Amino acid sequence: MFIINAEIIFSDMKAIILGAGGFIGYHLTREFIKNGIDVTALELYEPKPGFFPKTVKVIIKDLSKISDEQAVKLLKGYNYAVFAGGVDDRVTPKKPAYEFFYNANVKFSVRFLALCKKAGAKKAVVLNSYFSYFDRQMPELNLAKNHPYIRSRVEQRQACLALSAKDFIVTVLELPYIFGTAPGKKILWEGLVKYVNSWPVIFFTSGGTAMVSVSSVAKAAVNAMKYLDKSLAIPVYSENVEWKDWIGRILKFSGKKPKAVIVVPKIFAKIGAFLLKLSHIIKGFESGLEPVSYIDFQYMNSFVTDNLCESLLKVKKESINKSLEETVKGCMK
């Protein structure tokens, strides 16, 4: 490895990606290879033929079932480590939800990074959620206190950054709504696209949020290795988009004419959220996002204003239209 104009030029660099077989992992793998980095995918299950490029080495191993000594031996020889595992708020586990999200997002990622550090890795990236960013920016909302999933992401950020050292740089990427597709992976926006296409009038909330293309996420992960010499949590986004604008774009890319978007009064949304929470209680489940209080966040313009992704990671802000169109057309197939 050598440096020209403060940029690292890769030579004999090797990365291990836990979760490379996922939607984001698919794009991470290709971006790393594009930048001359050898990639090893650490997976629980054998990937489908053709999912990974032929140059990718695949290790099928459950780290939770081997000792630290065995794991360190397995993880030796990699300069760079990426944690692209964990679970998001779409999963509604049995109560208590916090224990479930803690094990998946905090305990698992911290052990992986600690083992990679011990094995000699120099840099690591953790894929996190932009809820961690908003917990810092909007302390009055008590996001971590009210929502088990958000608490797990905040604690994941804190615990992973605490592992950093002069010779072990940790970057936590706080990710918003992500668009794009990957072969054989279910598109999480299918339900929304179907709703927007099938109803004559769209009922939605006010507000909006930050959005990003999956290709930008992959570039941010690689550039964290290229440019960063200190550990940081960095929100990654391409655009801040209001819900009404977002729905209009979905209709456009679906080949549909514009439709009226009616904002549901917040009180009605909270009643619906309360009924959902009651259903969870009856069934013994608990949402990672407490339904009733989350409505306040849903109705806000939860926009990212931090410019670290562009200034430090050199990932330029760009329209999400290309990745959103790909997503919409993938859903319609």
PDB file of C-alpha atoms in Angstrom, residues 35-273:
ATOM      1  CA  ASN A  35     -10.864  -0.704  -6.336  1.00  0.00           C
ATOM      2  CA  GLY A  36      -8.380  -3.575  -6.481  1.00  0.00           C
ATOM      3  CA  ILE A  37      -9.227  -5.137  -3.132  1.00  0.00           C
ATOM      4  CA  ASP A  38      -9.419  -8.920  -2.734  1.00  0.00           C
ATOM      5  CA  VAL A  39     -12.708  -9.874  -1.057  1.00  0.00           C
ATOM      6  CA  THR A  40     -13.607 -12.757   1.209  1.00  0.00           C
ATOM      7  CA  ALA A  41     -17.282 -13.241   2.065  1.00  0.00           C
ATOM      8  CA  LEU A  42     -18.040 -14.637   5.524  1.00  0.00           C
ATOM      9  CA  GLU A  43     -21.467 -16.267   5.274  1.00  0.00           C
ATOM     10  CA  LEU A  44     -23.766 -18.571   7.206  1.00  0.00           C
ATOM     11  CA  TYR A  45     -25.066 -20.272   4.070  1.00  0.00           C
ATOM     12  CA  GLU A  46     -23.743 -21.204   0.646  1.00  0.00           C
ATOM     13  CA  PRO A  47     -24.600 -18.428  -1.835  1.00  0.00           C
ATOM     14  CA  LYS A  48     -26.484 -19.134  -5.046  1.00  0.00           C
ATOM     15  CA  PRO A  49     -24.204 -19.812  -8.021  1.00  0.00           C
ATOM     16  CA  GLY A  50     -23.152 -16.610  -9.745  1.00  0.00           C
ATOM     17  CA  PHE A  51     -24.067 -14.262  -6.879  1.00  0.00           C
ATOM     18  CA  PHE A  52     -20.413 -13.469  -6.191  1.00  0.00           C
ATOM     19  CA  PRO A  53     -17.727 -12.783  -8.813  1.00  0.00           C
ATOM     20  CA  LYS A  54     -15.410 -15.753  -9.287  1.00  0.00           C
ATOM     21  CA  THR A  55     -12.552 -13.941  -7.552  1.00  0.00           C
ATOM     22  CA  VAL A  56     -14.451 -13.790  -4.245  1.00  0.00           C
ATOM     23  CA  LYS A  57     -13.459 -16.368  -1.666  1.00  0.00           C
ATOM     24  CA  VAL A  58     -16.428 -17.620   0.381  1.00  0.00           C
ATOM     25  CA  ILE A  59     -16.124 -18.911   3.951  1.00  0.00           C
ATOM     26  CA  ILE A  60     -19.185 -20.627   5.397  1.00  0.00           C
ATOM     27  CA  LYS A  61     -18.860 -20.286   9.150  1.00  0.00           C
ATOM     28  CA  ASP A  62     -21.011 -19.254  12.122  1.00  0.00           C
ATOM     29  CA  LEU A  63     -18.741 -17.208  14.391  1.00  0.00           C
ATOM     30  CA  SER A  64     -21.124 -17.687  17.310  1.00  0.00           C
ATOM     31  CA  LYS A  65     -20.329 -21.401  17.309  1.00  0.00           C
ATOM     32  CA  ILE A  66     -16.540 -21.199  17.454  1.00  0.00           C
ATOM     33  CA  SER A  67     -14.117 -19.966  20.096  1.00  0.00           C
ATOM     34  CA  ASP A  68     -12.333 -16.617  19.977  1.00  0.00           C
ATOM     35  CA  GLU A  69      -9.054 -18.418  19.318  1.00  0.00           C
ATOM     36  CA  GLN A  70     -10.534 -20.261  16.329  1.00  0.00           C
ATOM     37  CA  ALA A  71     -12.145 -17.069  15.035  1.00  0.00           C
ATOM     38  CA  VAL A  72      -8.912 -15.033  15.232  1.00  0.00           C
ATOM     39  CA  LYS A  73      -7.132 -17.737  13.253  1.00  0.00           C
ATOM     40  CA  LEU A  74      -9.909 -17.610  10.648  1.00  0.00           C
ATOM     41  CA  LEU A  75      -9.765 -13.804  10.403  1.00  0.00           C
ATOM     42  CA  LYS A  76      -5.999 -13.405  10.061  1.00  0.00           C
ATOM     43  CA  GLY A  77      -4.572 -11.876   6.911  1.00  0.00           C
ATOM     44  CA  TYR A  78      -7.200  -9.197   6.265  1.00  0.00           C
ATOM     45  CA  ASN A  79      -6.385  -5.490   6.274  1.00  0.00           C
ATOM     46  CA  TYR A  80     -10.014  -4.453   6.249  1.00  0.00           C
ATOM     47  CA  ALA A  81     -13.210  -5.735   7.853  1.00  0.00           C
ATOM     48  CA  VAL A  82     -16.833  -4.869   7.141  1.00  0.00           C
ATOM     49  CA  PHE A  83     -19.833  -5.706   9.296  1.00  0.00           C
ATOM     50  CA  ALA A  84     -22.847  -5.728   6.978  1.00  0.00           C
ATOM     51  CA  GLY A  85     -24.948  -8.030   9.143  1.00  0.00           C
ATOM     52  CA  GLY A  86     -27.522  -7.393  11.850  1.00  0.00           C
ATOM     53  CA  VAL A  87     -31.262  -6.814  11.534  1.00  0.00           C
ATOM     54  CA  ASP A  88     -33.392  -3.740  10.926  1.00  0.00           C
ATOM     55  CA  ASP A  89     -36.708  -2.466  12.242  1.00  0.00           C
ATOM     56  CA  ARG A  90     -38.788  -4.483   9.747  1.00  0.00           C
ATOM     57  CA  VAL A  91     -38.398  -7.476  12.066  1.00  0.00           C
ATOM     58  CA  THR A  92     -40.958  -7.647  14.894  1.00  0.00           C
ATOM     59  CA  PRO A  93     -39.594 -10.110  17.463  1.00  0.00           C
ATOM     60  CA  LYS A  94     -41.080 -11.688  20.534  1.00  0.00           C
ATOM     61  CA  LYS A  95     -41.013  -9.471  23.606  1.00  0.00           C
ATOM     62  CA  PRO A  96     -38.607  -8.138  24.859  1.00  0.00           C
ATOM     63  CA  ALA A  97     -37.522  -6.620  21.543  1.00  0.00           C
ATOM     64  CA  TYR A  98     -34.411  -4.973  22.957  1.00  0.00           C
ATOM     65  CA  GLU A  99     -32.755  -8.281  23.796  1.00  0.00           C
ATOM     66  CA  PHE A 100     -33.292  -9.475  20.230  1.00  0.00           C
ATOM     67  CA  PHE A 101     -31.905  -6.295  18.631  1.00  0.00           C
ATOM     68  CA  TYR A 102     -29.016  -6.091  21.113  1.00  0.00           C
ATOM     69  CA  ASN A 103     -27.838  -9.599  20.269  1.00  0.00           C
ATOM     70  CA  ALA A 104     -28.127  -9.075  16.510  1.00  0.00           C
ATOM     71  CA  ASN A 105     -26.778  -5.535  16.199  1.00  0.00           C
ATOM     72  CA  VAL A 106     -24.559  -4.840  19.201  1.00  0.00           C
ATOM     73  CA  LYS A 107     -23.185  -8.076  20.601  1.00  0.00           C
ATOM     74  CA  PHE A 108     -22.566  -9.648  17.190  1.00  0.00           C
ATOM     75  CA  SER A 109     -20.873  -6.625  15.584  1.00  0.00           C
ATOM     76  CA  VAL A 110     -18.683  -5.812  18.598  1.00  0.00           C
ATOM     77  CA  ARG A 111     -17.364  -9.356  18.829  1.00  0.00           C
ATOM     78  CA  PHE A 112     -16.655  -9.440  15.089  1.00  0.00           C
ATOM     79  CA  LEU A 113     -14.722  -6.160  15.184  1.00  0.00           C
ATOM     80  CA  ALA A 114     -12.820  -7.132  18.335  1.00  0.00           C
ATOM     81  CA  LEU A 115     -11.774 -10.414  16.729  1.00  0.00           C
ATOM     82  CA  CYS A 116     -10.733  -8.677  13.481  1.00  0.00           C
ATOM     83  CA  LYS A 117      -8.705  -6.165  15.496  1.00  0.00           C
ATOM     84  CA  LYS A 118      -6.950  -8.965  17.355  1.00  0.00           C
ATOM     85  CA  ALA A 119      -6.324 -10.758  14.060  1.00  0.00           C
ATOM     86  CA  GLY A 120      -4.507  -7.694  12.692  1.00  0.00           C
ATOM     87  CA  ALA A 121      -7.083  -5.728  10.679  1.00  0.00           C
ATOM     88  CA  LYS A 122      -6.248  -2.014  10.373  1.00  0.00           C
ATOM     89  CA  LYS A 123      -9.627  -0.566   9.399  1.00  0.00           C
ATOM     90  CA  ALA A 124     -13.256  -1.556   9.817  1.00  0.00           C
ATOM     91  CA  VAL A 125     -16.643  -0.337   8.637  1.00  0.00           C
ATOM     92  CA  VAL A 126     -19.947  -1.017  10.383  1.00  0.00           C
ATOM     93  CA  LEU A 127     -23.262  -0.526   8.600  1.00  0.00           C
ATOM     94  CA  ASN A 128     -25.562   1.239  11.040  1.00  0.00           C
ATOM     95  CA  SER A 129     -28.814   3.232  10.832  1.00  0.00           C
ATOM     96  CA  TYR A 130     -29.452   6.951  10.452  1.00  0.00           C
ATOM     97  CA  PHE A 131     -31.611   6.692  13.573  1.00  0.00           C
ATOM     98  CA  SER A 132     -28.303   6.773  15.453  1.00  0.00           C
ATOM     99  CA  TYR A 133     -27.562  10.130  13.826  1.00  0.00           C
ATOM    100  CA  PHE A 134     -30.993  11.539  14.670  1.00  0.00           C
ATOM    101  CA  ASP A 135     -30.669  10.400  18.275  1.00  0.00           C
ATOM    102  CA  ARG A 136     -27.681  12.757  18.511  1.00  0.00           C
ATOM    103  CA  GLN A 137     -29.312  15.576  16.573  1.00  0.00           C
ATOM    104  CA  MET A 138     -32.739  15.440  18.250  1.00  0.00           C
ATOM    105  CA  PRO A 139     -32.198  14.445  21.907  1.00  0.00           C
ATOM    106  CA  GLU A 140     -35.605  15.883  22.826  1.00  0.00           C
ATOM    107  CA  LEU A 141     -37.290  12.987  20.968  1.00  0.00           C
ATOM    108  CA  ASN A 142     -35.707  10.351  23.265  1.00  0.00           C
ATOM    109  CA  LEU A 143     -35.382   8.004  20.281  1.00  0.00           C
ATOM    110  CA  ALA A 144     -33.052   5.493  21.942  1.00  0.00           C
ATOM    111  CA  LYS A 145     -35.120   5.519  25.122  1.00  0.00           C
ATOM    112  CA  ASN A 146     -38.447   4.948  23.344  1.00  0.00           C
ATOM    113  CA  HIS A 147     -37.441   2.506  20.611  1.00  0.00           C
ATOM    114  CA  PRO A 148     -35.562  -0.786  21.243  1.00  0.00           C
ATOM    115  CA  TYR A 149     -34.244  -0.934  17.688  1.00  0.00           C
ATOM    116  CA  ILE A 150     -32.847   2.601  17.790  1.00  0.00           C
ATOM    117  CA  ARG A 151     -31.297   1.932  21.193  1.00  0.00           C
ATOM    118  CA  SER A 152     -29.456  -1.042  19.672  1.00  0.00           C
ATOM    119  CA  ARG A 153     -28.108   1.093  16.827  1.00  0.00           C
ATOM    120  CA  VAL A 154     -26.952   3.848  19.182  1.00  0.00           C
ATOM    121  CA  GLU A 155     -25.210   1.304  21.407  1.00  0.00           C
ATOM    122  CA  GLN A 156     -23.717  -0.400  18.352  1.00  0.00           C
ATOM    123  CA  ARG A 157     -22.198   2.900  17.233  1.00  0.00           C
ATOM    124  CA  GLN A 158     -20.825   3.660  20.689  1.00  0.00           C
ATOM    125  CA  ALA A 159     -19.420   0.191  21.326  1.00  0.00           C
ATOM    126  CA  CYS A 160     -17.804  -0.186  17.905  1.00  0.00           C
ATOM    127  CA  LEU A 161     -16.179   3.242  18.047  1.00  0.00           C
ATOM    128  CA  ALA A 162     -14.893   2.378  21.527  1.00  0.00           C
ATOM    129  CA  LEU A 163     -12.821  -0.412  19.921  1.00  0.00           C
ATOM    130  CA  SER A 164     -10.907   2.060  17.788  1.00  0.00           C
ATOM    131  CA  ALA A 165      -7.212   2.663  18.314  1.00  0.00           C
ATOM    132  CA  LYS A 166      -4.335   4.380  16.533  1.00  0.00           C
ATOM    133  CA  ASP A 167      -3.794   1.259  14.433  1.00  0.00           C
ATOM    134  CA  PHE A 168      -7.467   0.275  14.151  1.00  0.00           C
ATOM    135  CA  ILE A 169      -9.765   2.865  12.526  1.00  0.00           C
ATOM    136  CA  VAL A 170     -13.510   2.255  12.802  1.00  0.00           C
ATOM    137  CA  THR A 171     -16.068   3.986  10.583  1.00  0.00           C
ATOM    138  CA  VAL A 172     -19.766   3.676  11.408  1.00  0.00           C
ATOM    139  CA  LEU A 173     -21.937   4.450   8.368  1.00  0.00           C
ATOM    140  CA  GLU A 174     -25.404   5.647   9.408  1.00  0.00           C
ATOM    141  CA  LEU A 175     -27.710   4.675   6.548  1.00  0.00           C
ATOM    142  CA  PRO A 176     -31.146   6.083   5.580  1.00  0.00           C
ATOM    143  CA  TYR A 177     -33.726   4.801   3.048  1.00  0.00           C
ATOM    144  CA  ILE A 178     -31.709   2.827   0.461  1.00  0.00           C
ATOM    145  CA  PHE A 179     -32.624   2.153  -3.179  1.00  0.00           C
ATOM    146  CA  GLY A 180     -31.308  -0.250  -5.780  1.00  0.00           C
ATOM    147  CA  THR A 181     -31.577  -3.966  -6.486  1.00  0.00           C
ATOM    148  CA  ALA A 182     -29.473  -7.120  -6.218  1.00  0.00           C
ATOM    149  CA  PRO A 183     -30.013 -10.476  -7.985  1.00  0.00           C
ATOM    150  CA  GLY A 184     -32.324 -12.802  -6.086  1.00  0.00           C
ATOM    151  CA  LYS A 185     -32.914 -10.340  -3.234  1.00  0.00           C
ATOM    152  CA  LYS A 186     -36.422  -9.312  -2.272  1.00  0.00           C
ATOM    153  CA  ILE A 187     -37.023  -5.583  -2.706  1.00  0.00           C
ATOM    154  CA  LEU A 188     -38.339  -4.184   0.562  1.00  0.00           C
ATOM    155  CA  TRP A 189     -40.359  -1.468  -1.238  1.00  0.00           C
ATOM    156  CA  GLU A 190     -42.664  -3.897  -3.078  1.00  0.00           C
ATOM    157  CA  GLY A 191     -45.649  -3.282  -0.789  1.00  0.00           C
ATOM    158  CA  LEU A 192     -45.379   0.489  -1.085  1.00  0.00           C
ATOM    159  CA  VAL A 193     -44.981   0.433  -4.880  1.00  0.00           C
ATOM    160  CA  LYS A 194     -48.029  -1.826  -5.170  1.00  0.00           C
ATOM    161  CA  TYR A 195     -50.055   0.509  -2.932  1.00  0.00           C
ATOM    162  CA  VAL A 196     -49.059   3.640  -4.842  1.00  0.00           C
ATOM    163  CA  ASN A 197     -49.878   1.992  -8.167  1.00  0.00           C
ATOM    164  CA  SER A 198     -53.196   0.398  -7.227  1.00  0.00           C
ATOM    165  CA  TRP A 199     -55.036   3.077  -5.217  1.00  0.00           C
ATOM    166  CA  PRO A 200     -56.748   5.978  -7.029  1.00  0.00           C
ATOM    167  CA  VAL A 201     -55.795   8.373  -4.201  1.00  0.00           C
ATOM    168  CA  ILE A 202     -52.749   8.035  -1.955  1.00  0.00           C
ATOM    169  CA  PHE A 203     -53.135   8.472   1.797  1.00  0.00           C
ATOM    170  CA  PHE A 204     -49.835   9.243   3.479  1.00  0.00           C
ATOM    171  CA  THR A 205     -48.213  11.353   6.177  1.00  0.00           C
ATOM    172  CA  SER A 206     -46.600  14.757   5.894  1.00  0.00           C
ATOM    173  CA  GLY A 207     -42.847  15.036   6.276  1.00  0.00           C
ATOM    174  CA  GLY A 208     -39.956  13.401   4.479  1.00  0.00           C
ATOM    175  CA  THR A 209     -36.537  11.907   5.032  1.00  0.00           C
ATOM    176  CA  ALA A 210     -33.011  11.274   3.745  1.00  0.00           C
ATOM    177  CA  MET A 211     -32.472   8.757   0.960  1.00  0.00           C
ATOM    178  CA  VAL A 212     -29.473   7.178  -0.753  1.00  0.00           C
ATOM    179  CA  SER A 213     -28.549   4.877  -3.619  1.00  0.00           C
ATOM    180  CA  VAL A 214     -26.938   1.578  -2.676  1.00  0.00           C
ATOM    181  CA  SER A 215     -24.021   2.386  -4.988  1.00  0.00           C
ATOM    182  CA  SER A 216     -23.262   5.475  -2.872  1.00  0.00           C
ATOM    183  CA  VAL A 217     -23.247   3.313   0.259  1.00  0.00           C
ATOM    184  CA  ALA A 218     -20.712   0.986  -1.356  1.00  0.00           C
ATOM    185  CA  LYS A 219     -18.510   3.927  -2.382  1.00  0.00           C
ATOM    186  CA  ALA A 220     -18.689   5.351   1.146  1.00  0.00           C
ATOM    187  CA  ALA A 221     -17.466   2.054   2.610  1.00  0.00           C
ATOM    188  CA  VAL A 222     -14.495   1.830   0.252  1.00  0.00           C
ATOM    189  CA  ASN A 223     -13.623   5.512   0.624  1.00  0.00           C
ATOM    190  CA  ALA A 224     -13.619   5.186   4.401  1.00  0.00           C
ATOM    191  CA  MET A 225     -10.577   2.979   3.902  1.00  0.00           C
ATOM    192  CA  LYS A 226      -9.066   5.317   1.339  1.00  0.00           C
ATOM    193  CA  TYR A 227      -9.334   8.585   3.202  1.00  0.00           C
ATOM    194  CA  LEU A 228     -10.032   8.279   6.928  1.00  0.00           C
ATOM    195  CA  ASP A 229      -7.303   8.274   9.551  1.00  0.00           C
ATOM    196  CA  LYS A 230      -9.589   8.645  12.565  1.00  0.00           C
ATOM    197  CA  SER A 231     -12.685   6.846  13.807  1.00  0.00           C
ATOM    198  CA  LEU A 232     -16.040   8.485  13.125  1.00  0.00           C
ATOM    199  CA  ALA A 233     -19.772   7.928  12.722  1.00  0.00           C
ATOM    200  CA  ILE A 234     -20.860   9.388   9.374  1.00  0.00           C
ATOM    201  CA  PRO A 235     -24.422   9.696   8.018  1.00  0.00           C
ATOM    202  CA  VAL A 236     -24.604   8.722   4.343  1.00  0.00           C
ATOM    203  CA  TYR A 237     -27.240  10.215   2.042  1.00  0.00           C
ATOM    204  CA  SER A 238     -27.849  11.376  -1.515  1.00  0.00           C
ATOM    205  CA  GLU A 239     -30.988  13.513  -1.152  1.00  0.00           C
ATOM    206  CA  ASN A 240     -33.478  14.804   1.396  1.00  0.00           C
ATOM    207  CA  VAL A 241     -36.924  14.120  -0.081  1.00  0.00           C
ATOM    208  CA  GLU A 242     -40.450  14.945   1.087  1.00  0.00           C
ATOM    209  CA  TRP A 243     -42.877  12.019   1.062  1.00  0.00           C
ATOM    210  CA  LYS A 244     -45.158  13.684  -1.479  1.00  0.00           C
ATOM    211  CA  ASP A 245     -42.247  14.181  -3.881  1.00  0.00           C
ATOM    212  CA  TRP A 246     -41.126  10.584  -3.302  1.00  0.00           C
ATOM    213  CA  ILE A 247     -44.562   9.202  -4.149  1.00  0.00           C
ATOM    214  CA  GLY A 248     -44.678  11.372  -7.268  1.00  0.00           C
ATOM    215  CA  ARG A 249     -41.384   9.904  -8.440  1.00  0.00           C
ATOM    216  CA  ILE A 250     -42.589   6.355  -7.776  1.00  0.00           C
ATOM    217  CA  LEU A 251     -45.665   7.018  -9.916  1.00  0.00           C
ATOM    218  CA  LYS A 252     -43.515   8.490 -12.677  1.00  0.00           C
ATOM    219  CA  PHE A 253     -41.154   5.527 -12.759  1.00  0.00           C
ATOM    220  CA  SER A 254     -44.170   3.182 -12.695  1.00  0.00           C
ATOM    221  CA  GLY A 255     -45.479   4.853 -15.853  1.00  0.00           C
ATOM    222  CA  LYS A 256     -48.498   6.244 -14.004  1.00  0.00           C
ATOM    223  CA  LYS A 257     -50.058   9.686 -14.063  1.00  0.00           C
ATOM    224  CA  PRO A 258     -49.774  11.897 -10.952  1.00  0.00           C
ATOM    225  CA  LYS A 259     -52.297  11.196  -8.193  1.00  0.00           C
ATOM    226  CA  ALA A 260     -53.641  13.214  -5.311  1.00  0.00           C
ATOM    227  CA  VAL A 261     -51.753  12.654  -2.055  1.00  0.00           C
ATOM    228  CA  ILE A 262     -53.945  13.236   0.992  1.00  0.00           C
ATOM    229  CA  VAL A 263     -52.197  13.780   4.332  1.00  0.00           C
ATOM    230  CA  VAL A 264     -53.755  11.645   7.059  1.00  0.00           C
ATOM    231  CA  PRO A 265     -54.335  13.678  10.257  1.00  0.00           C
ATOM    232  CA  LYS A 266     -51.726  12.674  12.818  1.00  0.00           C
ATOM    233  CA  ILE A 267     -54.338  11.716  15.420  1.00  0.00           C
ATOM    234  CA  PHE A 268     -55.771   9.071  13.069  1.00  0.00           C
ATOM    235  CA  ALA A 269     -52.297   7.712  12.402  1.00  0.00           C
ATOM    236  CA  LYS A 270     -51.688   7.459  16.157  1.00  0.00           C
ATOM    237  CA  ILE A 271     -54.951   5.571  16.633  1.00  0.00           C
ATOM    238  CA  GLY A 272     -53.868   3.099  13.950  1.00  0.00           C
ATOM    239  CA  ALA A 273     -50.449   2.778  15.582  1.00  0.00           C
TER     240      ALA A 273
END
